[in-house]
Each structure stands twice: as C-alpha cells, then as structure tokens.
Coordinates of C-alpha atoms in Angstrom, one line a residue:
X1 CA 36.9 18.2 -17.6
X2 CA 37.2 20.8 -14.7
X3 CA 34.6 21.8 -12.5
X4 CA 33.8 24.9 -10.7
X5 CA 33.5 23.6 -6.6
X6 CA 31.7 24.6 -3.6
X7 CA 33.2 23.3 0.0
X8 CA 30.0 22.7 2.1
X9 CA 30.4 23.8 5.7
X10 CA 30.7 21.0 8.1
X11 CA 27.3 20.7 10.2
X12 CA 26.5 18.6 13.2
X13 CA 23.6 16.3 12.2
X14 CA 20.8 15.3 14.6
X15 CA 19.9 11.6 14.7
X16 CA 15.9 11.3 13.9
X17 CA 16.2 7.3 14.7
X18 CA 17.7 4.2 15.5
X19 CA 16.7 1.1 14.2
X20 CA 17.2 -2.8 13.5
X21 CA 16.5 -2.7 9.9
X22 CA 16.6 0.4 7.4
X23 CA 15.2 -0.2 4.3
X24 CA 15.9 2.7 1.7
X25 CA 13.0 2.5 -0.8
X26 CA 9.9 1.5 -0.5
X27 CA 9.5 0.1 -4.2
X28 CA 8.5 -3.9 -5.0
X29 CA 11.7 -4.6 -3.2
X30 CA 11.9 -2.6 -0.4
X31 CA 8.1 -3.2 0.8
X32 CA 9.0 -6.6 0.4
X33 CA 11.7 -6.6 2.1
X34 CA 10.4 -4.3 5.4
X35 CA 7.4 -6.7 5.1
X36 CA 9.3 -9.7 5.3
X37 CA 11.8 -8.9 8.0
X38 CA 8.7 -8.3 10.6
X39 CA 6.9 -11.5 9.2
X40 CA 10.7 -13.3 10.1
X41 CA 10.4 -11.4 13.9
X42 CA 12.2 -8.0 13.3
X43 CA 10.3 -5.6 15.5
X44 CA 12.4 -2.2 14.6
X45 CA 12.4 -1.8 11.1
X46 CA 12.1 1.4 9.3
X47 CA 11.1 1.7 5.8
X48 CA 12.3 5.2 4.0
X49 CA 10.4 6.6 1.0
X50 CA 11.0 9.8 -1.4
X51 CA 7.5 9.5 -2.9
X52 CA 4.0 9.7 -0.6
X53 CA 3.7 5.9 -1.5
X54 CA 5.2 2.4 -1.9
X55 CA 5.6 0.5 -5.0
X56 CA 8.2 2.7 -7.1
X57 CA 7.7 1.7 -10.5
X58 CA 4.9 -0.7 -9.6
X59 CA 2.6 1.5 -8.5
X60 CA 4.2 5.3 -9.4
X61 CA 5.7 4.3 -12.8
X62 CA 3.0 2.5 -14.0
X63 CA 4.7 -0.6 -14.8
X64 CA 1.3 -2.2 -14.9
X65 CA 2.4 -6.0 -15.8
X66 CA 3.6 -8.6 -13.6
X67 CA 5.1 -11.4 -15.7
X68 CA 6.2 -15.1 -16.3
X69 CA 5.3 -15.9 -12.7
X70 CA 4.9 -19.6 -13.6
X71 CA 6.3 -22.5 -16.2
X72 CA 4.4 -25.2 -18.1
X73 CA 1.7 -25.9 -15.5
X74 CA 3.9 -24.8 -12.2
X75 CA 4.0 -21.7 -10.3
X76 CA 7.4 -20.8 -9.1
X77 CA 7.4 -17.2 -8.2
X78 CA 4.9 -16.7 -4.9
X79 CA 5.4 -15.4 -1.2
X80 CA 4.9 -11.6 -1.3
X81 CA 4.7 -11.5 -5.1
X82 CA 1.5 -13.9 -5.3
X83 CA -0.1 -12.5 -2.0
X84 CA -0.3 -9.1 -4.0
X85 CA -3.1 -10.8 -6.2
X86 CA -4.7 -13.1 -3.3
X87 CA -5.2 -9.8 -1.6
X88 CA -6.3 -8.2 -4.6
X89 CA -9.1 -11.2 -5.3
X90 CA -11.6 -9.2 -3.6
X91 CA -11.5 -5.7 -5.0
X92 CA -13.5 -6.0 -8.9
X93 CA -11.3 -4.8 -11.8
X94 CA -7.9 -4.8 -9.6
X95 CA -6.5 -6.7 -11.8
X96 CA -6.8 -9.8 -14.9
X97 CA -4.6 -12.6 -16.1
X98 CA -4.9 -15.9 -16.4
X99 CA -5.9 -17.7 -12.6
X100 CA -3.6 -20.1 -10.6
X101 CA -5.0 -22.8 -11.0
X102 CA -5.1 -22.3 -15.0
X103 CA -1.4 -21.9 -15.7
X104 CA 0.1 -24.5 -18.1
X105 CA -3.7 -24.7 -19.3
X106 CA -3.3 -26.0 -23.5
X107 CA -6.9 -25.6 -24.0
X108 CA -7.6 -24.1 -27.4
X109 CA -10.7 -22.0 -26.7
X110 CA -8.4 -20.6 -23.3
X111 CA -5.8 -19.7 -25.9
X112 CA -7.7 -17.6 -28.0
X113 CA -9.3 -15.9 -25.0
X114 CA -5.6 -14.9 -23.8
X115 CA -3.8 -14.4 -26.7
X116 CA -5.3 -10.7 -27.0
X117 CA -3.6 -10.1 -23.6
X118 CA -0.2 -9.8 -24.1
X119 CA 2.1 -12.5 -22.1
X120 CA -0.5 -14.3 -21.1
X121 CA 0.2 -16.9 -23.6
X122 CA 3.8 -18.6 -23.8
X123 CA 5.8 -18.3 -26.8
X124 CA 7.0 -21.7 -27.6
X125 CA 4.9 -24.3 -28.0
X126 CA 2.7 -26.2 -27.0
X127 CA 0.9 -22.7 -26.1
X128 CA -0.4 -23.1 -22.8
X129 CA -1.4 -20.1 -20.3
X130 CA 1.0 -18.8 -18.3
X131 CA 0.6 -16.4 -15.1
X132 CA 1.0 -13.2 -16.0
X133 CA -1.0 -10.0 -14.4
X134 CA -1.9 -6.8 -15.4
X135 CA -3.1 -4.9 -11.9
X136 CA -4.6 -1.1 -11.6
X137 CA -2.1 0.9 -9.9
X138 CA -4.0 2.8 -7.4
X139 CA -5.7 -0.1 -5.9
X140 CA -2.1 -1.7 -5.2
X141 CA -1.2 1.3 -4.1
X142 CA -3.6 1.3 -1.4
X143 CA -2.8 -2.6 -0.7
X144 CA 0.3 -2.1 -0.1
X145 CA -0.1 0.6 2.7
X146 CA -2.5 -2.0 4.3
X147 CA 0.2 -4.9 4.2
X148 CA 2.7 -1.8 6.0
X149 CA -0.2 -0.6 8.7
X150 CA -0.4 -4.3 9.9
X151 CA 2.7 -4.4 10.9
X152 CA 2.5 -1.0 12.5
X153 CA 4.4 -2.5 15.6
X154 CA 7.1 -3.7 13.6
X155 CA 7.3 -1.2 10.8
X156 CA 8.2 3.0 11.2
X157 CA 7.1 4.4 7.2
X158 CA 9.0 7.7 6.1
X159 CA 7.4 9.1 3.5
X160 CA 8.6 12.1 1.6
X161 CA 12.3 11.5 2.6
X162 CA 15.1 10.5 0.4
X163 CA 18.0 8.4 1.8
X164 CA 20.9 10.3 0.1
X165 CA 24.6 9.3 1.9
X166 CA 25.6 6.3 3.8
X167 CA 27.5 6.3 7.0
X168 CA 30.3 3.6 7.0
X169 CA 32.5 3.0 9.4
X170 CA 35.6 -0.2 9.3
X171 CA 33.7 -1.4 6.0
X172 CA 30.8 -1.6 7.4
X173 CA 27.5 0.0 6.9
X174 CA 25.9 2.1 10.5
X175 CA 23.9 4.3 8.9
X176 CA 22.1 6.9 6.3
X177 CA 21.7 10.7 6.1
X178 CA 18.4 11.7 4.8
X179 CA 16.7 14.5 3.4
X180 CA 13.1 15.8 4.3
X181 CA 10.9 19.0 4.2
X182 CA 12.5 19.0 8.3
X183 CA 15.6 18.7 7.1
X184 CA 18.7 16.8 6.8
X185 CA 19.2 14.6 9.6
X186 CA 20.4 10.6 10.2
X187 CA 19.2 7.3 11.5
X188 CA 21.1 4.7 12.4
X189 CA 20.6 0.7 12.3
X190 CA 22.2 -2.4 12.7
X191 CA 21.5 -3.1 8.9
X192 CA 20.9 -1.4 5.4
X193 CA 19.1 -2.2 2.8
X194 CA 19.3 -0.5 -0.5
X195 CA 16.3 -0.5 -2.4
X196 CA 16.8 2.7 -4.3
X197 CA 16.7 0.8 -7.4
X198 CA 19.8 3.1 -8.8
X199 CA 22.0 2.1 -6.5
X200 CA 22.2 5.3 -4.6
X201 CA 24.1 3.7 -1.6
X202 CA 26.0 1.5 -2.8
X203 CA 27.6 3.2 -5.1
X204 CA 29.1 5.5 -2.5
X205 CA 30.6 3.1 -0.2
X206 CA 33.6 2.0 -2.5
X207 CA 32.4 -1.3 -3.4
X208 CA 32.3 -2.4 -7.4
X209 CA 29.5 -1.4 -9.6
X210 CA 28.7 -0.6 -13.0
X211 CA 26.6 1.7 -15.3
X212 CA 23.9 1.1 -17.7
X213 CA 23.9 -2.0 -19.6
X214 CA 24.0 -3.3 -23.4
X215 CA 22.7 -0.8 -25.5
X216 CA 20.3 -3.3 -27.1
X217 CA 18.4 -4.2 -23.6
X218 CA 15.5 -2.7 -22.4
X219 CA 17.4 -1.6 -19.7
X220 CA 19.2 0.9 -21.8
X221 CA 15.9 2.9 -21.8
X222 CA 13.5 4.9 -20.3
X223 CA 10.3 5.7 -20.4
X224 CA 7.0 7.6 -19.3
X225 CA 3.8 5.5 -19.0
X226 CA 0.7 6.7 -19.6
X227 CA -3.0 5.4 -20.0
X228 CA -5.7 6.1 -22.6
X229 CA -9.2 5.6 -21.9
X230 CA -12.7 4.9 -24.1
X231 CA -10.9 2.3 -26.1
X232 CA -12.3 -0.8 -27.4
X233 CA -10.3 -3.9 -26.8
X234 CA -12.3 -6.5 -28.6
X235 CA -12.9 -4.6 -31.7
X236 CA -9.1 -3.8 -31.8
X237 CA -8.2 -7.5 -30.9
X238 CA -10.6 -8.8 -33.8
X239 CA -9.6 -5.3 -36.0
X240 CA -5.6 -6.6 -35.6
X241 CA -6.3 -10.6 -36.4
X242 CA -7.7 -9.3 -39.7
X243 CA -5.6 -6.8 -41.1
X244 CA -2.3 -7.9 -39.6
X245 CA -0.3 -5.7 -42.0
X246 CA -2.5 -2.5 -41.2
X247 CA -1.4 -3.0 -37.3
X248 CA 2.2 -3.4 -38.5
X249 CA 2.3 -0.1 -40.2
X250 CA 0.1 1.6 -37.2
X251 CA 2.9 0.8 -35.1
X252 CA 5.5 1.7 -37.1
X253 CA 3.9 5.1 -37.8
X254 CA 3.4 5.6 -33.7
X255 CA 7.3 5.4 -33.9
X256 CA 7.6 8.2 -36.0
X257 CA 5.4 10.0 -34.7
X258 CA 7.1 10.1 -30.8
X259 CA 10.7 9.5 -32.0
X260 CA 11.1 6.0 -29.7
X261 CA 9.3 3.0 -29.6
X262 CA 5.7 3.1 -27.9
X263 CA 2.7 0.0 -27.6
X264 CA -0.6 0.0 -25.8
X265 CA -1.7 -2.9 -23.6
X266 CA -4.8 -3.8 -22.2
X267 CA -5.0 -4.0 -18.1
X268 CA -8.3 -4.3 -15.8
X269 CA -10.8 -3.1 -17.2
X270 CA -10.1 -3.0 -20.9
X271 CA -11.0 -0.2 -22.4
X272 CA -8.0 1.4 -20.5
X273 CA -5.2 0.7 -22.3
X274 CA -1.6 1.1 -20.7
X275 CA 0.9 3.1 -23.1
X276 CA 4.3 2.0 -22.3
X277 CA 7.1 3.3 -24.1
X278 CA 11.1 2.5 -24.6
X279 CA 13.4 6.3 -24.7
X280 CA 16.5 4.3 -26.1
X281 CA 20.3 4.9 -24.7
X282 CA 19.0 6.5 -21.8
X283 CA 20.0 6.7 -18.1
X284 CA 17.4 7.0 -15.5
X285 CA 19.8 8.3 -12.8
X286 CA 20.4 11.4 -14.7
X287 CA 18.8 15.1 -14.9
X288 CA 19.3 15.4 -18.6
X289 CA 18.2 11.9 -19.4
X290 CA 15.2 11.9 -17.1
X291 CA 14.0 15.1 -17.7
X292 CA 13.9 14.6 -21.4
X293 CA 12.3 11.6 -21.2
X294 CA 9.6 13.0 -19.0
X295 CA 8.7 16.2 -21.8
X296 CA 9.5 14.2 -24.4
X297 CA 7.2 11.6 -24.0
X298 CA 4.4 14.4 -22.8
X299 CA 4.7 16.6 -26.0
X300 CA 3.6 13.3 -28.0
X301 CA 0.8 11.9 -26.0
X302 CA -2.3 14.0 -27.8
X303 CA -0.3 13.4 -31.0
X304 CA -0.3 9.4 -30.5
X305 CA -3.9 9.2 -29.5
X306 CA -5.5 11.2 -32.4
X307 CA -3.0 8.8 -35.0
X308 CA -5.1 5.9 -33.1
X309 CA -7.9 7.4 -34.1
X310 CA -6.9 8.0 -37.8
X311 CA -5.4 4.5 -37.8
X312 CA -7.9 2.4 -36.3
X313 CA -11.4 4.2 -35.9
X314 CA -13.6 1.0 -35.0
X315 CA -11.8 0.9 -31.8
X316 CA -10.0 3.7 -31.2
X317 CA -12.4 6.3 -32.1
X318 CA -13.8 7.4 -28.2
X319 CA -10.2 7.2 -26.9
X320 CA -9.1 9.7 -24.3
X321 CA -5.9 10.7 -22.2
X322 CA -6.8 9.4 -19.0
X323 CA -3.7 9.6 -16.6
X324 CA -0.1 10.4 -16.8
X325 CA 2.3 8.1 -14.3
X326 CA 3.3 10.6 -11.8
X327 CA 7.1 9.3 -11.5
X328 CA 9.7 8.5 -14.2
X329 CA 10.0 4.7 -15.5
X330 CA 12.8 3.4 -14.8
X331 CA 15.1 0.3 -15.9
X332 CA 18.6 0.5 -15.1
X333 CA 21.0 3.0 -14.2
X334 CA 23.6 1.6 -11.8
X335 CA 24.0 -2.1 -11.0
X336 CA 26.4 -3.6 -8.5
X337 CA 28.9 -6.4 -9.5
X338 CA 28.5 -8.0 -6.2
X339 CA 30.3 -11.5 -4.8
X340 CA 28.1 -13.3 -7.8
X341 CA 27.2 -11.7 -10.7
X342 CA 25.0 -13.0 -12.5
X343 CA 25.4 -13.8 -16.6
X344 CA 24.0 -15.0 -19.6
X345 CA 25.9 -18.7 -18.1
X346 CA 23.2 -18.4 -15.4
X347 CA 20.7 -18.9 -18.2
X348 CA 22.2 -21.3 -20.2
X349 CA 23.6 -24.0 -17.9
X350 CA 20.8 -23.7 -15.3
X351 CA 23.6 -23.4 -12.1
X352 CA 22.6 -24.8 -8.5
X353 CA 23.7 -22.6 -5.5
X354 CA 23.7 -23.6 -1.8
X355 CA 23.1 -19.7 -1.3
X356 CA 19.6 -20.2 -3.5
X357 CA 17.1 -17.1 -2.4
X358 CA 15.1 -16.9 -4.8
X359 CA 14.0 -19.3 -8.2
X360 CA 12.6 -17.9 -10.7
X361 CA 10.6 -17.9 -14.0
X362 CA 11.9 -15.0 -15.9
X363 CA 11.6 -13.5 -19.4
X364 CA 14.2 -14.9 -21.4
X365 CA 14.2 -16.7 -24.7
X366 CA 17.8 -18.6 -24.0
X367 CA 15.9 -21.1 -21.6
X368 CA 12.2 -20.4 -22.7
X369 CA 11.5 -18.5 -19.6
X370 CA 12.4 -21.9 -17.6
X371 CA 13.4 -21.2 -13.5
X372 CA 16.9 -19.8 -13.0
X373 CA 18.1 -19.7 -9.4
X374 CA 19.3 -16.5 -7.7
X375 CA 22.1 -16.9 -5.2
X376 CA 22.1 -14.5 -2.1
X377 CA 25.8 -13.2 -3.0
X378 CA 24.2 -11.8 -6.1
X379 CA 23.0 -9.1 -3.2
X380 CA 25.8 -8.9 -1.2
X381 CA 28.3 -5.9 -2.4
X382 CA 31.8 -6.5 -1.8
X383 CA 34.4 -5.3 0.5
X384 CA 31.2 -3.7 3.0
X385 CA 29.4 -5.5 5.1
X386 CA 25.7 -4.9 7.0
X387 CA 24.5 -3.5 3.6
X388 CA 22.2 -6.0 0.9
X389 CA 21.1 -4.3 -2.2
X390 CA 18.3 -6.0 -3.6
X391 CA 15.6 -5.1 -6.8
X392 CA 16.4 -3.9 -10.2
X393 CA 20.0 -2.6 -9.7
X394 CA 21.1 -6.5 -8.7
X395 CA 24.3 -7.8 -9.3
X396 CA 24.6 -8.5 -13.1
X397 CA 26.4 -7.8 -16.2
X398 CA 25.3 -5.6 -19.0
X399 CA 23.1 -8.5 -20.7
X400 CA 21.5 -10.6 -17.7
X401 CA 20.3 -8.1 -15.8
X402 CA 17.8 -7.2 -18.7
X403 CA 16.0 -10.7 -17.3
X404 CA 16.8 -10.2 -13.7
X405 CA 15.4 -6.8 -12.3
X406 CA 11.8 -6.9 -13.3
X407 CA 9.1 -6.9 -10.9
X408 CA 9.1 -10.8 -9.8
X409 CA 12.7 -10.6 -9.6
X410 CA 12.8 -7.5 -7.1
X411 CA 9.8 -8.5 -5.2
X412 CA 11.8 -12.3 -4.5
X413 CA 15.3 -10.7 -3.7
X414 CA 13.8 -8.0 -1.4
X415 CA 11.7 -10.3 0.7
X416 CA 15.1 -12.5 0.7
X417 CA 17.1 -9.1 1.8
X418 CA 14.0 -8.5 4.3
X419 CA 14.5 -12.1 5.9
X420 CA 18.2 -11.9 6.0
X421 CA 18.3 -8.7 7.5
X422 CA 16.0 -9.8 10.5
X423 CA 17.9 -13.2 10.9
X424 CA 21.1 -11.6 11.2
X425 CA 19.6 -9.0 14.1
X426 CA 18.5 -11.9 15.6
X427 CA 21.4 -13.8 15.9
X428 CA 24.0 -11.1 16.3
X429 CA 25.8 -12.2 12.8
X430 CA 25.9 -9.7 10.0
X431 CA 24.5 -9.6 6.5
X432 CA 28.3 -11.7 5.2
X433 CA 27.8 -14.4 8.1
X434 CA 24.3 -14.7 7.8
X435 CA 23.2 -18.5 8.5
X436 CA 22.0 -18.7 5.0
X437 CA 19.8 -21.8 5.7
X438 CA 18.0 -20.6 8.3
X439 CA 17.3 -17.5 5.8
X440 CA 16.1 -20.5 3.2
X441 CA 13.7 -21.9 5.8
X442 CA 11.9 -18.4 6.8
X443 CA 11.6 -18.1 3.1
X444 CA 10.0 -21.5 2.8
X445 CA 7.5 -20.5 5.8
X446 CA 6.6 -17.1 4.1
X447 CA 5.6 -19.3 0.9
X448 CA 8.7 -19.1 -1.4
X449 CA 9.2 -22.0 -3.3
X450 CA 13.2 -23.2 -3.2
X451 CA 14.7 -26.3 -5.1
X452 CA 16.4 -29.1 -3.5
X453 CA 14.6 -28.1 -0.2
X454 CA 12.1 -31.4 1.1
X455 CA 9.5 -29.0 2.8
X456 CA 9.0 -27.5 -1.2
X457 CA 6.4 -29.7 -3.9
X458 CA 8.7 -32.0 -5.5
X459 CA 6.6 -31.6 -8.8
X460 CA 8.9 -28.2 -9.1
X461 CA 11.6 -29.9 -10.1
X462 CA 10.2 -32.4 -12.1
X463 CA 8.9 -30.1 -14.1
X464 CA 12.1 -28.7 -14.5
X465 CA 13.5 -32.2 -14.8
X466 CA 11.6 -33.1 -17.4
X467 CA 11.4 -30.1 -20.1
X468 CA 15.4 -29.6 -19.8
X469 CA 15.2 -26.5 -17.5
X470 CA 14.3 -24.9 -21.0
X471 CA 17.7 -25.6 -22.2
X472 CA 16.7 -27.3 -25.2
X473 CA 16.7 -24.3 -27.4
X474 CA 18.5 -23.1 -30.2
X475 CA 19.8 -20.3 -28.3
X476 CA 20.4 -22.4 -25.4
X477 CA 22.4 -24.2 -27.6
X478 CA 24.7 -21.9 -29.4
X479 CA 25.2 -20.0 -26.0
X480 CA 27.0 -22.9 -24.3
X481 CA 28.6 -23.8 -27.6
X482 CA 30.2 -20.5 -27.2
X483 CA 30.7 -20.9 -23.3
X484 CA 34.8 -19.4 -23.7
X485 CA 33.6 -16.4 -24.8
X486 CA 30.6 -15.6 -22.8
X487 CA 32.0 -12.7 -21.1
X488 CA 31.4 -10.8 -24.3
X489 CA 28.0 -12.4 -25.4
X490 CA 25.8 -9.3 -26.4
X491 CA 22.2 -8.8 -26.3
X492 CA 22.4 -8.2 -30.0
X493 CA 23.8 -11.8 -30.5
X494 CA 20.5 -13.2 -29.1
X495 CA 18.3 -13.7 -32.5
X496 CA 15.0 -12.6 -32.4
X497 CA 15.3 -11.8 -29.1
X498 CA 12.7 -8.4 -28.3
X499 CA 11.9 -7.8 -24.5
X500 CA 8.0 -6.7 -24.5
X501 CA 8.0 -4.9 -20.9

C-alpha cells in the first residue's frame, strides 16, 4: 500500500535537561520505577508524563482492582505495590479488600463476607481470602504525587509532555525528544526507561518486538471504564445468590445491548460500582481502535444503566452515571521479545533465575495463581543497551503476557527497572552489565520479597514447597505433557480459562 509523504524540515533541537535517570511514563511502572531509583540513591531522575498525573491506567483508566497479591496464607507481592495501601490506611473509603494479616484466612463466615467482592476469594479450594484491592482512583491519585513531592531533591516531574523519539547512538540509548505545549525539545540521560506501556521507544530503536497478543486474551481488548453510582451492593449480592439464572441472563442481555462484554464491580464505598468493559480484537496503540472504543463505549452507558434498572430494580433502581475514566484503558498493544521472554513454560514448570527481580502471585489458572519468578532480561531489549522497558508491554509471547502485565506485575518490574537504573549510575556499568545482585539486595531493602535470598522469610518458599508451586493442576498437567509444542499453546487451549480484569 502506497502512501502519500511529507519530508519534515531538519530543525536544531534545544536540550530542556540532562539527567541520570529518564523515566518515560509515569504509570504503575514508571512511578515505581522514578520512586525507586531515588529510594536506591539516584539524585537526578526525571520522571516524564503526557497526562497532568501519575498512575496511567491505575489511576486515569480506572483499572480500579489490584489483584492476587498473595498465595494460601503468604503475601508475595509488596515494596511499592503494598506501600500504596499502607499509605492509603488512613484516608476512609480509599480503598477495601481483604487485610494482610487475613490472607489465606478459610474461615466460613469471612468467606461469605468476600465472596460478593469479586477476587477476593480464591478459586480452588480450600477457599481461603486472598489479597486483592479495590482503591478510589482520585485518592491514589493524590498519593502518588505525595510519594513524587518527597523526593522532590531526587525527582524532576514533566507533566503534560509526551516522550515521542529516542536518541541512540552505537546501540545505545542517550536520550528522548519530547513534545509539550513549549514545544519540541530533548533531554538527555545516562539511562532510559520506557514506561509508555505501548512500547513507544522501544519499538523504534531496532530491537525485536511484537504486536497484540492471542485473540482470546484479555489483552486483545480494550476498553472504557466507567462508574455508576446510587447502587445497592447487598441487595444485588443477596438478589444474585437467589435467582442465579436471572443474573446470567442480565449479563448476557448487557452484552447485547453494548455490542462487547461489560460487568460491574463493587469498589470503596459500595454503592459505586466500577463498570469495566472488554472491546474485543482491539489495539490500544491505534487512532481507529482507540477512538472507537472511546464513543463506543460512551453511546451505551445511559442504555446499560436503565437495562439495570429494568433487570434488577431492588438494587439497581437509584443508579446514576457518576464518572467517565478520563483516559483510554488499555492492555496490550506492542510487547518486546526481549533477552527472556517469557511463556506459558514459565507457568507450568515454575523456572528459577539467578536474574530473579520480581516473584509474583499472578492470575493464572495453569499454576492456581501460585508465584512465578520474573527474570531481569525479561526487561532488557536486545541489541541496545542503557534502555529497560518495564510494565505492561514486558517481554512475552502472545499468551503469557495476558498474566504478566497487570498492575502487580508493572508496579514489581518498574521498581526493579527504577533500582537498576540507579545502581548502574552509580557504578559506572550500564543497564546489560548491571551487578544484578546488588540490584536484588536494594530490592530486598525496599521490601520485595525474592526466593532463595536468606535476608527473605523462609516460610515463602515453603509455602511454595509445599502446595507444588500450584503445579498440581489439570492444566498444569496437560501443559507440560505437551512441553514440545508449547511454542504454539493458545489461550483458547486453556479450558475454562476467563480472565475477570
């Protein structure tokens, strides 16, 4: 197909900043990371925004649920991640879920409580409590600003400006070009971070990526989340246990209705319900695809609320549109194949690496949701060096990264991007040469949880130890029966298999 073209003059750019550490994107992974580089002793860090805000999707997308944060009765996803909700602790209503010390929790009556609350309850059994979070936006929002203004001698924050070109030079990454209301103009640094969630660096610097992912994954889609008010969650939990069949058809019907999947969930408090939605075979990194998604989803919203009200009057009857997300969700788009990517063998076989950054709870039925480690080379694009690229668009094929870029998973490999960034300053190294152990014990320190590490609670692994690494189920089963042909295992193959966020 043939393009008409437009050469753009050549311009002299004027260089705005120089820095240590660049961090492009201030989402769950790139306020972890700039956060984490100055807690590991970084003191010229810039952190680079497009929106007026961190948190991306967390915060701007409305991805309102944090989840699988712990296994059985052990929490294995902390540091930054669990410091949102310790900071949180003191502002009413900022969030619910089940607390810390109640995860792995079997008791009957604690069951029923949580089984209204979707995640909060595992889904094998025994069912025991499990530490999941649903959080109001706005008041993370504001958090995480404070966690950036106390480290106002470490951190610079851009707001309003969109990292859009790298500058590379010999393979290795020096710099970006930005755009701004002033303009488009440069700063330079001794490392990158992408953060952009879409890959919008790496992608242009000739290392390997790829697009999209199995058209059965969540991360094929897109969505538009928005929140209704005035609705009663007790009368609809109590409404839903009786006439199960009723619910069925109320969802099915809200499906028709918009055209593409669509559920409410209760957050804090909860009689606001959050409305998250799936646009299938979508990309979020296009104008078509995110602009339908966008209209789409808004020429439905008055349509979806009055069939609540038609459906299910005893607790849907007051309900109101109460806000609109103001930013696109997004899943997946572009995702590097970096020097590990990680696949659906990472799951099954429950792999030890030396380069361990991160270990992790996730949402996957192969292992029942067991720990999974995630190596720093699954970061670490090849052929370029000085450039990490943690968050959503990690290195992964088209199934695994369906369990690997949610929230937990970009908060943990962008305060390990964050840490590796500084250490390398530090010791003159860069982001390929990276003592990777003294990353590991900064990580430690900032309250990350690694295995095989003495300064880490044994009972970690024990737990692991003892229930198989979750590797005891069917699927579990049939996937390393089928090892040979991994390569090609499908999201489809996984029976039953329905990601809820």
């Amino acid at each position: 197909m043939e393009y008409q073209t437009y050469t753009e003059p050549s311009n002299v750019l004027k260089v705005f900043d120089t820095c240590d550490v660049l961090v492009v994107g201030s989402g769950a992974a790139g306020h972890s990371a700039a956060i984490a580089a100055a807690r590991a002793g970084c003191k010229n860090i810039i952190v680079m925004e497009r929106y007026g805000y961190s948190g991306g999707d967390v915060t701007g997308g409305y991805v309102l649920m944090v989840p699988k944060l712990s296994w059985y009765g052990q929490s294995y996803v902390r540091g930054l991640q669990e410091e949102w909700f310790s900071r949180l602790d003191a502002i009413p209503e900022s969030y619910i879920g089940p607390r810390l010390d109640e995860i792995g929790d079997t008791d009957p009556a604690k069951i029923n409580i949580w089984n209204s609350v979707h995640g909060c309850v595992s889904e094998s059994e025994p069912k025991r409590l499990v530490r999941a979070l649903y959080y109001e936006p706005n008041q993370l929002k504001i958090e995480m600003d404070k966690m950036l203004l106390e480290h106002r001698d470490s951190i610079r924050v851009l707001y309003h400006s969109w990292g859009t070109k790298p500058i590379v030079e010999d393979n290795k990454v020096k710099g970006v070009i930005f755009e701004s209301k002033e303009g488009r103009q440069v700063i330079l640094a001794k490392v990158v971070i992408d953060a952009t969630g879409d890959g919008d660096l790496f992608r242009q610097v000739g290392t390997d990526y790829r697009r999209l992912a199995d058209s059965n994954c969540r991360c094929s889609t897109t969505a538009l989340v928005w929140r209704m008010g005035g609705v009663d969650h007790e009368r609809y939990y109590e409404w839903k246990k009786a006439n199960p069949e009723a619910n069925k058809a109320m969802m099915a019907g809200l499906a028709k209705i918009t055209g593409f999947r669509i559920a409410g969930f209760p957050q804090s408090p909860t009689s606001i319900y959050w409305m998250n939605n799936w646009h299938a075979n979508r990309d979020c990194s296009t104008i078509k695809d995110s602009t339908e998604t966008e209209m789409n989803t808004r020429n439905t919203i008055r349509d979806v609320i009055a069939y609540y009200k038609e459906c299910c009057p005893v607790a849907f009857k007051n309900a109101y549109l109460y806000d609109i997300a103001p930013q696109l969700g997004t899943r997946c788009s572009n995702r590097l194949q970096g020097e590990h990517v990680m696949t659906v063998q990472d799951f099954a076989f429950a792999p030890k690496f030396d380069d361990v950054i991160a270990w992790h709870s996730t949402i996957c039925m192969i292992n029942d949701c067991a720990p999974i480690e995630i190596p720093y080379r699954a970061m670490v694009p090849k052929g370029v060096d000085n450039l990490l690229c943690p968050g959503r668009h990690i290195s992964a094929d088209d199934v695994a990264i369906d369990w690997v870029n949610l929230i937990p998973q970009c908060v943990g490999t962008g305060q390990a991007a964050g840490v590796a960034a500084a250490v390398a300053v530090a010791d003159g190294s860069t982001t390929r040469t990276v003592d990777i152990r003294k990353v590991q014990n900064i990580l430690i320190d900032q309250n990350v949880p690694l295995p095989r590490n003495d300064r880490v609670d044994k009972a970690l692994t024990e737990c692991c130890e003892e229930h198989q690494y979750g590797l005891y189920t069917d699927l579990a089963k049939k996937a390393q029966a089928e090892a040979a042909s991994l390569k090609s295992y499908r999201q489809s193959d996984i029976a039953g298999f329905k990601t809820k966020v």
